[in-house]
Amino acid sequence: MLEEEGILPLPSLMEAWRPPTGGKRTLRGAYVRVGRGGLGLGGPGRPVPLSQAEARAKLERIVRKAPEVMVKVSGKQYGAHHLSEHFGYVARHGKLAVRSSEGEIIDDPKRLKEIAQDWAMLDEAMNEHGRDRPTSLSLVLSMPGGSTDPETLQDAAQAFARILFEDNHAYMLALHTDTDHPHVHLTVATEGADGTRFNPRKADLHHMRETFAHELRARGIAAEATPRRARGHVQKRVRSAALHLDARIGQEGRRLNMDELNVLRARAFAHARDEERRPQDVMALVRQKQIRGAYAEAALALARTGEADDQALSDEIAGFLAAMPPAVSRRLALAREMMQGRQATQPARELEGGAGPERPAPERGRER
């Protein structure tokens, strides 16, 4: 029924789910692209339209808050020694086996040092201008705690690495299960066999998230890789690097960390005579209005069919919209709290004595 009648408003949903733009787009994998036919998964230059059934499945995962995959760059390694130390860390200094892109299972620290030297030598040989550049990049792939068993996570990560890097970039992969939730460390040689460098941008990282989520779903795990804004979130997550920066600033005795700077900016906004939002704040509000409208349009279209399953999903979308956080930045949220607090204390001051005790009139200067 969904395929024939075309219930869902694909154009508006595709715009709501539009991934970040830019990036080098040199990687293979589950690209999500927006075109006339919609948004779908395909390789570079081969957009695949998203069908009504696929759009519905994605919509269900989003409103039911399927776990969002994480793919992040955790560091860069420079030279053989630095890379060898990194391999030692991901192998827990010989306690864990590491899998190479050639399928080799390595638990010997000496072998890991040899591979580190090989990668560094290749990078130096291809570095014609002698620039200071990383030999490798390290990634962490994970899912929220408890949502995926370690074996499935590792299997999906291996497929992810094969699709994106095989035959071009060498890589090493290790599964860690000794933390709050399992995760995979993936170390990729930056120098490719075809001379391309692995240096992902924001859009590339989103593409990698899509590929990882696709591989997890192929293994029966409900996983998504939507942009933050598509879930109604305007405020950026405070990244671990920012938290470490705050700690360093505190140790060095400097005046402000990130939270304190946000408070100062919010205070300036709250006490300004002309409360003007920054262009990015206005853009965020407009963008979220469009995204909310797309979900509301989908909910209305589903409710009109009269089908019980469609009505149930429509109700879920309505609940999803009701739970969306306000489309305001941290600075504006803090400013709002300050203004509300100021308004709450104003009546109390008036009850205690209006504008306060009268001040005596200033004495005029006495004639000498």
mmCIF file of C-alpha atoms in Angstrom:
data_model
loop_
_atom_site.group_PDB
_atom_site.id
_atom_site.type_symbol
_atom_site.label_atom_id
_atom_site.label_comp_id
_atom_site.label_asym_id
_atom_site.label_seq_id
_atom_site.Cartn_x
_atom_site.Cartn_y
_atom_site.Cartn_z
ATOM 1 C CA MET A 1 0.000 0.000 0.000
ATOM 2 C CA LEU A 2 2.809 2.365 0.914
ATOM 3 C CA GLU A 3 4.604 1.833 -2.396
ATOM 4 C CA GLU A 4 1.556 2.339 -4.642
ATOM 5 C CA GLU A 5 0.000 5.367 -2.978
ATOM 6 C CA GLY A 6 3.127 7.212 -1.928
ATOM 7 C CA ILE A 7 1.910 8.245 1.513
ATOM 8 C CA LEU A 8 5.028 9.857 2.957
ATOM 9 C CA PRO A 9 6.147 13.346 1.839
ATOM 10 C CA LEU A 10 9.574 12.269 0.570
ATOM 11 C CA PRO A 11 10.952 15.703 -0.512
ATOM 12 C CA SER A 12 10.446 17.330 2.892
ATOM 13 C CA LEU A 13 11.711 14.273 4.788
ATOM 14 C CA MET A 14 14.785 14.034 2.567
ATOM 15 C CA GLU A 15 15.571 17.672 3.295
ATOM 16 C CA ALA A 16 15.144 17.051 7.029
ATOM 17 C CA TRP A 17 17.561 14.114 6.830
ATOM 18 C CA ARG A 18 20.035 15.830 4.505
ATOM 19 C CA PRO A 19 23.604 14.969 5.559
ATOM 20 C CA PRO A 20 26.397 17.542 5.908
ATOM 21 C CA THR A 21 27.902 18.701 2.642
ATOM 22 C CA GLY A 22 31.540 19.003 1.654
ATOM 23 C CA GLY A 23 34.388 16.615 2.302
ATOM 24 C CA LYS A 24 36.638 14.925 -0.206
ATOM 25 C CA ARG A 25 34.200 12.095 -0.891
ATOM 26 C CA THR A 26 37.019 9.732 -1.848
ATOM 27 C CA LEU A 27 35.784 6.859 0.294
ATOM 28 C CA ARG A 28 33.539 4.027 -0.741
ATOM 29 C CA GLY A 29 30.556 2.835 1.233
ATOM 30 C CA ALA A 30 26.928 3.626 2.031
ATOM 31 C CA TYR A 31 26.689 7.183 0.784
ATOM 32 C CA VAL A 32 23.434 8.960 1.554
ATOM 33 C CA ARG A 33 22.671 11.447 -1.184
ATOM 34 C CA VAL A 34 19.820 13.820 -1.919
ATOM 35 C CA GLY A 35 18.609 14.191 -5.465
ATOM 36 C CA ARG A 36 15.414 14.416 -7.487
ATOM 37 C CA GLY A 37 14.527 10.856 -6.632
ATOM 38 C CA GLY A 38 15.163 11.352 -2.927
ATOM 39 C CA LEU A 39 17.831 10.113 -0.599
ATOM 40 C CA GLY A 40 19.408 6.703 -0.660
ATOM 41 C CA LEU A 41 22.465 4.531 -0.289
ATOM 42 C CA GLY A 42 24.927 4.136 -3.113
ATOM 43 C CA GLY A 43 28.492 4.655 -4.267
ATOM 44 C CA PRO A 44 30.125 7.892 -5.426
ATOM 45 C CA GLY A 45 28.221 9.364 -8.360
ATOM 46 C CA ARG A 46 25.477 6.724 -8.098
ATOM 47 C CA PRO A 47 22.572 8.195 -6.101
ATOM 48 C CA VAL A 48 19.901 5.669 -5.224
ATOM 49 C CA PRO A 49 16.366 6.971 -4.592
ATOM 50 C CA LEU A 50 14.871 6.133 -1.229
ATOM 51 C CA SER A 51 11.616 4.232 -1.648
ATOM 52 C CA GLN A 52 8.519 4.800 0.446
ATOM 53 C CA ALA A 53 9.214 1.578 2.353
ATOM 54 C CA GLU A 54 12.822 2.592 3.042
ATOM 55 C CA ALA A 55 11.719 6.072 4.111
ATOM 56 C CA ARG A 56 9.174 4.586 6.476
ATOM 57 C CA ALA A 57 11.746 2.244 7.981
ATOM 58 C CA LYS A 58 14.119 5.153 8.544
ATOM 59 C CA LEU A 59 11.327 7.276 10.015
ATOM 60 C CA GLU A 60 10.412 4.458 12.414
ATOM 61 C CA ARG A 61 14.021 4.106 13.559
ATOM 62 C CA ILE A 62 14.325 7.844 14.165
ATOM 63 C CA VAL A 63 11.081 8.375 16.114
ATOM 64 C CA ARG A 64 11.669 5.172 18.104
ATOM 65 C CA LYS A 65 15.138 6.478 18.902
ATOM 66 C CA ALA A 66 17.197 3.656 17.479
ATOM 67 C CA PRO A 67 20.752 3.803 18.850
ATOM 68 C CA GLU A 68 22.962 6.242 16.957
ATOM 69 C CA VAL A 69 26.316 4.900 15.849
ATOM 70 C CA MET A 70 29.494 6.731 16.758
ATOM 71 C CA VAL A 71 32.495 7.045 14.460
ATOM 72 C CA LYS A 72 35.062 9.546 15.672
ATOM 73 C CA VAL A 73 38.675 10.406 14.991
ATOM 74 C CA SER A 74 40.454 9.684 18.259
ATOM 75 C CA GLY A 75 43.965 10.762 17.276
ATOM 76 C CA LYS A 76 46.817 10.995 14.797
ATOM 77 C CA GLN A 77 50.144 9.202 14.933
ATOM 78 C CA TYR A 78 53.394 10.685 13.659
ATOM 79 C CA GLY A 79 56.266 8.389 12.746
ATOM 80 C CA ALA A 80 57.156 4.791 13.569
ATOM 81 C CA HIS A 81 57.727 5.260 17.304
ATOM 82 C CA HIS A 82 54.467 7.084 17.933
ATOM 83 C CA LEU A 83 52.521 4.573 15.828
ATOM 84 C CA SER A 84 54.196 1.638 17.586
ATOM 85 C CA GLU A 85 53.140 3.060 20.960
ATOM 86 C CA HIS A 86 49.591 3.436 19.671
ATOM 87 C CA PHE A 87 49.529 -0.179 18.475
ATOM 88 C CA GLY A 88 50.746 -1.191 21.918
ATOM 89 C CA TYR A 89 47.838 0.691 23.485
ATOM 90 C CA VAL A 90 45.120 -0.807 21.251
ATOM 91 C CA ALA A 91 46.638 -4.297 21.733
ATOM 92 C CA ARG A 92 46.721 -3.707 25.485
ATOM 93 C CA HIS A 93 50.468 -4.405 25.280
ATOM 94 C CA GLY A 94 50.127 -7.941 23.983
ATOM 95 C CA LYS A 95 46.959 -8.939 25.856
ATOM 96 C CA LEU A 96 44.667 -8.479 22.824
ATOM 97 C CA ALA A 97 44.964 -9.661 19.241
ATOM 98 C CA VAL A 98 44.885 -7.106 16.446
ATOM 99 C CA ARG A 99 43.528 -7.888 12.983
ATOM 100 C CA SER A 100 45.267 -6.373 9.948
ATOM 101 C CA SER A 101 43.747 -5.401 6.605
ATOM 102 C CA GLU A 102 45.442 -8.501 5.152
ATOM 103 C CA GLY A 103 43.551 -10.736 7.600
ATOM 104 C CA GLU A 104 46.562 -11.402 9.831
ATOM 105 C CA ILE A 105 45.762 -11.930 13.527
ATOM 106 C CA ILE A 106 48.626 -10.365 15.484
ATOM 107 C CA ASP A 107 49.383 -10.769 19.177
ATOM 108 C CA ASP A 108 53.166 -10.313 18.982
ATOM 109 C CA PRO A 109 54.339 -6.769 19.949
ATOM 110 C CA LYS A 110 57.435 -7.171 17.717
ATOM 111 C CA ARG A 111 55.243 -7.770 14.681
ATOM 112 C CA LEU A 112 53.236 -4.647 15.468
ATOM 113 C CA LYS A 113 56.462 -2.621 15.618
ATOM 114 C CA GLU A 114 57.459 -3.974 12.209
ATOM 115 C CA ILE A 115 54.140 -2.875 10.727
ATOM 116 C CA ALA A 116 54.519 0.563 12.294
ATOM 117 C CA GLN A 117 57.948 0.897 10.675
ATOM 118 C CA ASP A 118 56.580 -0.224 7.299
ATOM 119 C CA TRP A 119 53.789 2.362 7.400
ATOM 120 C CA ALA A 120 56.205 5.124 8.423
ATOM 121 C CA MET A 121 58.703 4.207 5.696
ATOM 122 C CA LEU A 122 55.968 4.294 3.019
ATOM 123 C CA ASP A 123 54.734 7.644 4.238
ATOM 124 C CA GLU A 124 58.252 9.112 4.251
ATOM 125 C CA ALA A 125 58.921 7.761 0.755
ATOM 126 C CA MET A 126 55.781 9.439 -0.575
ATOM 127 C CA ASN A 127 56.394 12.697 1.314
ATOM 128 C CA GLU A 128 58.171 14.612 -1.461
ATOM 129 C CA HIS A 129 58.226 17.955 0.349
ATOM 130 C CA GLY A 130 59.133 16.632 3.806
ATOM 131 C CA ARG A 131 56.030 18.037 5.438
ATOM 132 C CA ASP A 132 55.105 17.237 9.017
ATOM 133 C CA ARG A 133 52.086 15.014 8.486
ATOM 134 C CA PRO A 134 50.499 12.060 10.280
ATOM 135 C CA THR A 135 51.453 8.507 9.408
ATOM 136 C CA SER A 136 48.044 7.216 10.497
ATOM 137 C CA LEU A 137 44.677 8.241 11.875
ATOM 138 C CA SER A 138 42.884 6.329 14.608
ATOM 139 C CA LEU A 139 39.111 5.925 14.707
ATOM 140 C CA VAL A 140 36.765 4.609 17.381
ATOM 141 C CA LEU A 141 33.562 2.835 16.326
ATOM 142 C CA SER A 142 30.902 2.120 18.910
ATOM 143 C CA MET A 143 27.252 1.928 19.860
ATOM 144 C CA PRO A 144 25.540 3.052 23.083
ATOM 145 C CA GLY A 145 26.244 0.727 25.983
ATOM 146 C CA GLY A 146 24.322 -2.535 26.033
ATOM 147 C CA SER A 147 22.748 -2.160 22.572
ATOM 148 C CA THR A 148 25.130 -4.434 20.640
ATOM 149 C CA ASP A 149 27.032 -7.598 21.509
ATOM 150 C CA PRO A 150 30.808 -7.331 21.000
ATOM 151 C CA GLU A 151 31.039 -10.019 18.292
ATOM 152 C CA THR A 152 28.421 -8.317 16.108
ATOM 153 C CA LEU A 153 30.046 -4.941 16.658
ATOM 154 C CA GLN A 154 33.431 -6.315 15.611
ATOM 155 C CA ASP A 155 31.982 -8.069 12.572
ATOM 156 C CA ALA A 156 30.243 -4.885 11.407
ATOM 157 C CA ALA A 157 33.428 -2.866 11.992
ATOM 158 C CA GLN A 158 35.458 -5.307 9.904
ATOM 159 C CA ALA A 159 32.951 -5.044 7.055
ATOM 160 C CA PHE A 160 33.021 -1.253 7.409
ATOM 161 C CA ALA A 161 36.824 -1.225 7.111
ATOM 162 C CA ARG A 162 36.865 -3.609 4.131
ATOM 163 C CA ILE A 163 34.344 -1.493 2.227
ATOM 164 C CA LEU A 164 36.005 1.854 2.851
ATOM 165 C CA PHE A 165 39.719 1.038 2.859
ATOM 166 C CA GLU A 166 40.505 -2.360 1.341
ATOM 167 C CA ASP A 167 42.997 -2.364 -1.555
ATOM 168 C CA ASN A 168 43.954 1.262 -0.886
ATOM 169 C CA HIS A 169 44.635 2.049 2.790
ATOM 170 C CA ALA A 170 46.190 -0.445 5.196
ATOM 171 C CA TYR A 171 44.435 -0.679 8.548
ATOM 172 C CA MET A 172 44.544 -2.440 11.925
ATOM 173 C CA LEU A 173 41.488 -3.292 14.004
ATOM 174 C CA ALA A 174 41.099 -4.206 17.681
ATOM 175 C CA LEU A 175 38.012 -4.839 19.818
ATOM 176 C CA HIS A 176 37.938 -3.499 23.397
ATOM 177 C CA THR A 177 35.447 -4.919 25.885
ATOM 178 C CA ASP A 178 37.035 -3.735 29.136
ATOM 179 C CA THR A 179 35.134 -0.421 29.373
ATOM 180 C CA ASP A 180 31.513 0.586 29.995
ATOM 181 C CA HIS A 181 30.554 -0.522 26.481
ATOM 182 C CA PRO A 182 32.410 -2.393 23.729
ATOM 183 C CA HIS A 183 34.124 -0.408 21.007
ATOM 184 C CA VAL A 184 36.494 -0.977 18.123
ATOM 185 C CA HIS A 185 39.767 0.842 17.535
ATOM 186 C CA LEU A 186 40.520 1.196 13.835
ATOM 187 C CA THR A 187 43.917 2.594 12.829
ATOM 188 C CA VAL A 188 44.233 3.608 9.166
ATOM 189 C CA ALA A 189 47.412 4.394 7.224
ATOM 190 C CA THR A 190 46.977 7.903 5.823
ATOM 191 C CA GLU A 191 48.932 7.146 2.627
ATOM 192 C CA GLY A 192 46.835 5.249 0.110
ATOM 193 C CA ALA A 193 48.106 2.880 -2.547
ATOM 194 C CA ASP A 194 46.761 5.240 -5.209
ATOM 195 C CA GLY A 195 48.446 8.265 -3.613
ATOM 196 C CA THR A 196 45.339 9.692 -1.952
ATOM 197 C CA ARG A 197 45.564 10.792 1.671
ATOM 198 C CA PHE A 198 43.046 9.749 4.315
ATOM 199 C CA ASN A 199 42.037 13.051 5.904
ATOM 200 C CA PRO A 200 38.279 12.942 6.595
ATOM 201 C CA ARG A 201 36.125 16.057 6.903
ATOM 202 C CA LYS A 202 32.749 16.488 8.555
ATOM 203 C CA ALA A 203 30.781 15.128 5.594
ATOM 204 C CA ASP A 204 33.170 12.179 5.287
ATOM 205 C CA LEU A 205 32.675 11.278 8.947
ATOM 206 C CA HIS A 206 28.915 11.365 8.465
ATOM 207 C CA HIS A 207 29.300 9.099 5.449
ATOM 208 C CA MET A 208 31.328 6.703 7.603
ATOM 209 C CA ARG A 209 28.592 6.709 10.245
ATOM 210 C CA GLU A 210 26.051 5.822 7.561
ATOM 211 C CA THR A 211 28.199 2.945 6.362
ATOM 212 C CA PHE A 212 28.698 1.584 9.875
ATOM 213 C CA ALA A 213 24.961 1.847 10.667
ATOM 214 C CA HIS A 214 24.173 0.102 7.380
ATOM 215 C CA GLU A 215 26.464 -2.815 8.268
ATOM 216 C CA LEU A 216 24.945 -3.128 11.744
ATOM 217 C CA ARG A 217 21.405 -3.191 10.334
ATOM 218 C CA ALA A 218 22.509 -5.891 7.896
ATOM 219 C CA ARG A 219 23.358 -7.931 11.012
ATOM 220 C CA GLY A 220 19.984 -7.388 12.679
ATOM 221 C CA ILE A 221 20.915 -4.407 14.885
ATOM 222 C CA ALA A 222 18.636 -1.353 14.828
ATOM 223 C CA ALA A 223 21.100 1.476 14.226
ATOM 224 C CA GLU A 224 20.901 4.952 12.752
ATOM 225 C CA ALA A 225 23.271 7.696 11.645
ATOM 226 C CA THR A 226 21.151 10.827 11.384
ATOM 227 C CA PRO A 227 22.491 14.372 11.688
ATOM 228 C CA ARG A 228 21.948 15.910 15.111
ATOM 229 C CA ARG A 229 19.512 18.481 13.705
ATOM 230 C CA ALA A 230 17.301 15.717 12.242
ATOM 231 C CA ARG A 231 16.643 14.551 15.811
ATOM 232 C CA GLY A 232 15.760 18.080 16.925
ATOM 233 C CA HIS A 233 19.045 18.834 18.679
ATOM 234 C CA VAL A 234 20.584 22.267 18.167
ATOM 235 C CA GLN A 235 23.095 22.252 21.009
ATOM 236 C CA LYS A 236 26.317 20.485 20.140
ATOM 237 C CA ARG A 237 27.566 17.673 22.332
ATOM 238 C CA VAL A 238 30.491 18.704 24.505
ATOM 239 C CA ARG A 239 33.314 16.636 23.084
ATOM 240 C CA SER A 240 35.929 14.943 25.223
ATOM 241 C CA ALA A 241 38.649 17.150 23.729
ATOM 242 C CA ALA A 242 36.777 20.211 24.960
ATOM 243 C CA LEU A 243 36.492 18.712 28.439
ATOM 244 C CA HIS A 244 40.240 18.020 28.479
ATOM 245 C CA LEU A 245 40.863 21.602 27.341
ATOM 246 C CA ASP A 246 38.773 22.873 30.242
ATOM 247 C CA ALA A 247 40.889 20.803 32.623
ATOM 248 C CA ARG A 248 44.128 22.187 31.179
ATOM 249 C CA ILE A 249 42.869 25.747 31.380
ATOM 250 C CA GLY A 250 41.920 25.179 35.017
ATOM 251 C CA GLN A 251 45.325 23.745 35.848
ATOM 252 C CA GLU A 252 47.109 26.638 34.187
ATOM 253 C CA GLY A 253 45.138 29.112 36.277
ATOM 254 C CA ARG A 254 43.689 30.991 33.345
ATOM 255 C CA ARG A 255 40.572 33.024 33.818
ATOM 256 C CA LEU A 256 37.899 31.308 31.740
ATOM 257 C CA ASN A 257 36.933 27.851 30.616
ATOM 258 C CA MET A 258 34.245 27.089 28.024
ATOM 259 C CA ASP A 259 31.350 26.985 30.501
ATOM 260 C CA GLU A 260 32.356 30.283 32.057
ATOM 261 C CA LEU A 261 32.674 31.886 28.633
ATOM 262 C CA ASN A 262 29.162 30.714 27.730
ATOM 263 C CA VAL A 263 27.824 32.201 30.974
ATOM 264 C CA LEU A 264 29.432 35.567 30.226
ATOM 265 C CA ARG A 265 27.999 35.603 26.710
ATOM 266 C CA ALA A 266 24.565 34.632 28.010
ATOM 267 C CA ARG A 267 24.703 37.351 30.665
ATOM 268 C CA ALA A 268 25.584 39.961 28.045
ATOM 269 C CA PHE A 269 22.632 38.823 25.926
ATOM 270 C CA ALA A 270 20.221 38.786 28.886
ATOM 271 C CA HIS A 271 21.132 42.329 29.957
ATOM 272 C CA ALA A 272 21.340 43.842 26.486
ATOM 273 C CA ARG A 273 18.760 46.507 25.643
ATOM 274 C CA ASP A 274 18.316 45.203 22.099
ATOM 275 C CA GLU A 275 18.252 41.411 22.311
ATOM 276 C CA GLU A 276 19.626 40.334 18.948
ATOM 277 C CA ARG A 277 20.297 36.746 18.058
ATOM 278 C CA ARG A 278 23.426 35.812 16.187
ATOM 279 C CA PRO A 279 22.869 34.752 12.547
ATOM 280 C CA GLN A 280 23.632 31.140 13.447
ATOM 281 C CA ASP A 281 20.947 31.226 16.148
ATOM 282 C CA VAL A 282 18.386 32.505 13.642
ATOM 283 C CA MET A 283 19.432 29.894 11.093
ATOM 284 C CA ALA A 284 19.071 27.129 13.684
ATOM 285 C CA LEU A 285 15.528 28.254 14.494
ATOM 286 C CA VAL A 286 14.535 28.393 10.821
ATOM 287 C CA ARG A 287 16.124 25.020 10.139
ATOM 288 C CA GLN A 288 14.393 23.336 13.068
ATOM 289 C CA LYS A 289 11.053 24.829 12.022
ATOM 290 C CA GLN A 290 11.469 23.181 8.613
ATOM 291 C CA ILE A 291 12.462 19.840 10.156
ATOM 292 C CA ARG A 292 9.549 19.854 12.601
ATOM 293 C CA GLY A 293 7.242 20.728 9.722
ATOM 294 C CA ALA A 294 8.466 17.733 7.724
ATOM 295 C CA TYR A 295 7.718 15.340 10.596
ATOM 296 C CA ALA A 296 4.316 16.963 11.202
ATOM 297 C CA GLU A 297 3.484 16.605 7.494
ATOM 298 C CA ALA A 298 4.426 12.924 7.612
ATOM 299 C CA ALA A 299 2.306 12.360 10.734
ATOM 300 C CA LEU A 300 -0.715 13.995 9.090
ATOM 301 C CA ALA A 301 -0.291 11.968 5.888
ATOM 302 C CA LEU A 302 -0.128 8.720 7.860
ATOM 303 C CA ALA A 303 -3.159 9.607 9.989
ATOM 304 C CA ARG A 304 -5.263 10.205 6.874
ATOM 305 C CA THR A 305 -4.920 6.617 5.596
ATOM 306 C CA GLY A 306 -7.203 5.147 8.244
ATOM 307 C CA GLU A 307 -4.868 2.179 8.698
ATOM 308 C CA ALA A 308 -4.108 1.129 12.271
ATOM 309 C CA ASP A 309 -0.338 0.777 11.650
ATOM 310 C CA ASP A 310 -0.178 4.180 10.000
ATOM 311 C CA GLN A 311 -2.116 5.797 12.836
ATOM 312 C CA ALA A 312 0.198 4.195 15.403
ATOM 313 C CA LEU A 313 3.260 5.585 13.619
ATOM 314 C CA SER A 314 1.572 8.983 13.311
ATOM 315 C CA ASP A 315 1.069 9.005 17.088
ATOM 316 C CA GLU A 316 4.707 8.057 17.610
ATOM 317 C CA ILE A 317 5.816 10.959 15.411
ATOM 318 C CA ALA A 318 3.610 13.331 17.435
ATOM 319 C CA GLY A 319 5.249 12.116 20.640
ATOM 320 C CA PHE A 320 8.684 12.478 19.069
ATOM 321 C CA LEU A 321 7.905 16.100 18.133
ATOM 322 C CA ALA A 322 6.552 16.867 21.602
ATOM 323 C CA ALA A 323 9.773 15.578 23.190
ATOM 324 C CA MET A 324 12.093 17.610 20.946
ATOM 325 C CA PRO A 325 14.235 20.080 22.901
ATOM 326 C CA PRO A 326 13.908 23.825 22.225
ATOM 327 C CA ALA A 327 15.829 25.027 19.181
ATOM 328 C CA VAL A 328 18.185 27.261 21.142
ATOM 329 C CA SER A 329 21.938 27.289 21.664
ATOM 330 C CA ARG A 330 23.539 26.850 25.091
ATOM 331 C CA ARG A 331 24.139 30.589 25.224
ATOM 332 C CA LEU A 332 20.477 31.403 24.569
ATOM 333 C CA ALA A 333 19.291 28.708 26.983
ATOM 334 C CA LEU A 334 21.443 30.203 29.747
ATOM 335 C CA ALA A 335 20.246 33.708 28.873
ATOM 336 C CA ARG A 336 16.628 32.555 29.082
ATOM 337 C CA GLU A 337 17.222 31.087 32.551
ATOM 338 C CA MET A 338 18.810 34.343 33.669
ATOM 339 C CA MET A 339 15.930 36.452 32.349
ATOM 340 C CA GLN A 340 13.330 34.153 33.925
ATOM 341 C CA GLY A 341 15.157 34.324 37.249
ATOM 342 C CA ARG A 342 15.297 38.107 37.040
ATOM 343 C CA GLN A 343 11.553 38.307 36.314
ATOM 344 C CA ALA A 344 10.798 35.964 39.240
ATOM 345 C CA THR A 345 12.724 38.082 41.743
ATOM 346 C CA GLN A 346 11.355 41.441 40.562
ATOM 347 C CA PRO A 347 7.853 41.053 42.151
ATOM 348 C CA ALA A 348 9.476 39.930 45.401
ATOM 349 C CA ARG A 349 11.506 43.138 45.575
ATOM 350 C CA GLU A 350 8.389 45.203 44.887
ATOM 351 C CA LEU A 351 6.484 43.460 47.710
ATOM 352 C CA GLU A 352 9.314 44.130 50.114
ATOM 353 C CA GLY A 353 9.165 47.856 49.550
ATOM 354 C CA GLY A 354 8.607 48.825 45.965
ATOM 355 C CA ALA A 355 11.617 50.457 44.480
ATOM 356 C CA GLY A 356 13.424 50.278 47.820
ATOM 357 C CA PRO A 357 14.001 52.806 50.619
ATOM 358 C CA GLU A 358 13.924 56.453 49.619
ATOM 359 C CA ARG A 359 17.253 58.060 49.326
ATOM 360 C CA PRO A 360 17.711 61.442 50.988
ATOM 361 C CA ALA A 361 17.920 64.336 48.587
ATOM 362 C CA PRO A 362 21.499 65.299 47.928
ATOM 363 C CA GLU A 363 22.633 68.350 49.843
ATOM 364 C CA ARG A 364 23.297 71.448 47.876
ATOM 365 C CA GLY A 365 26.682 72.842 48.074
ATOM 366 C CA ARG A 366 26.974 75.329 50.988
ATOM 367 C CA GLU A 367 27.993 78.851 50.355
ATOM 368 C CA ARG A 368 31.319 79.660 51.740
#
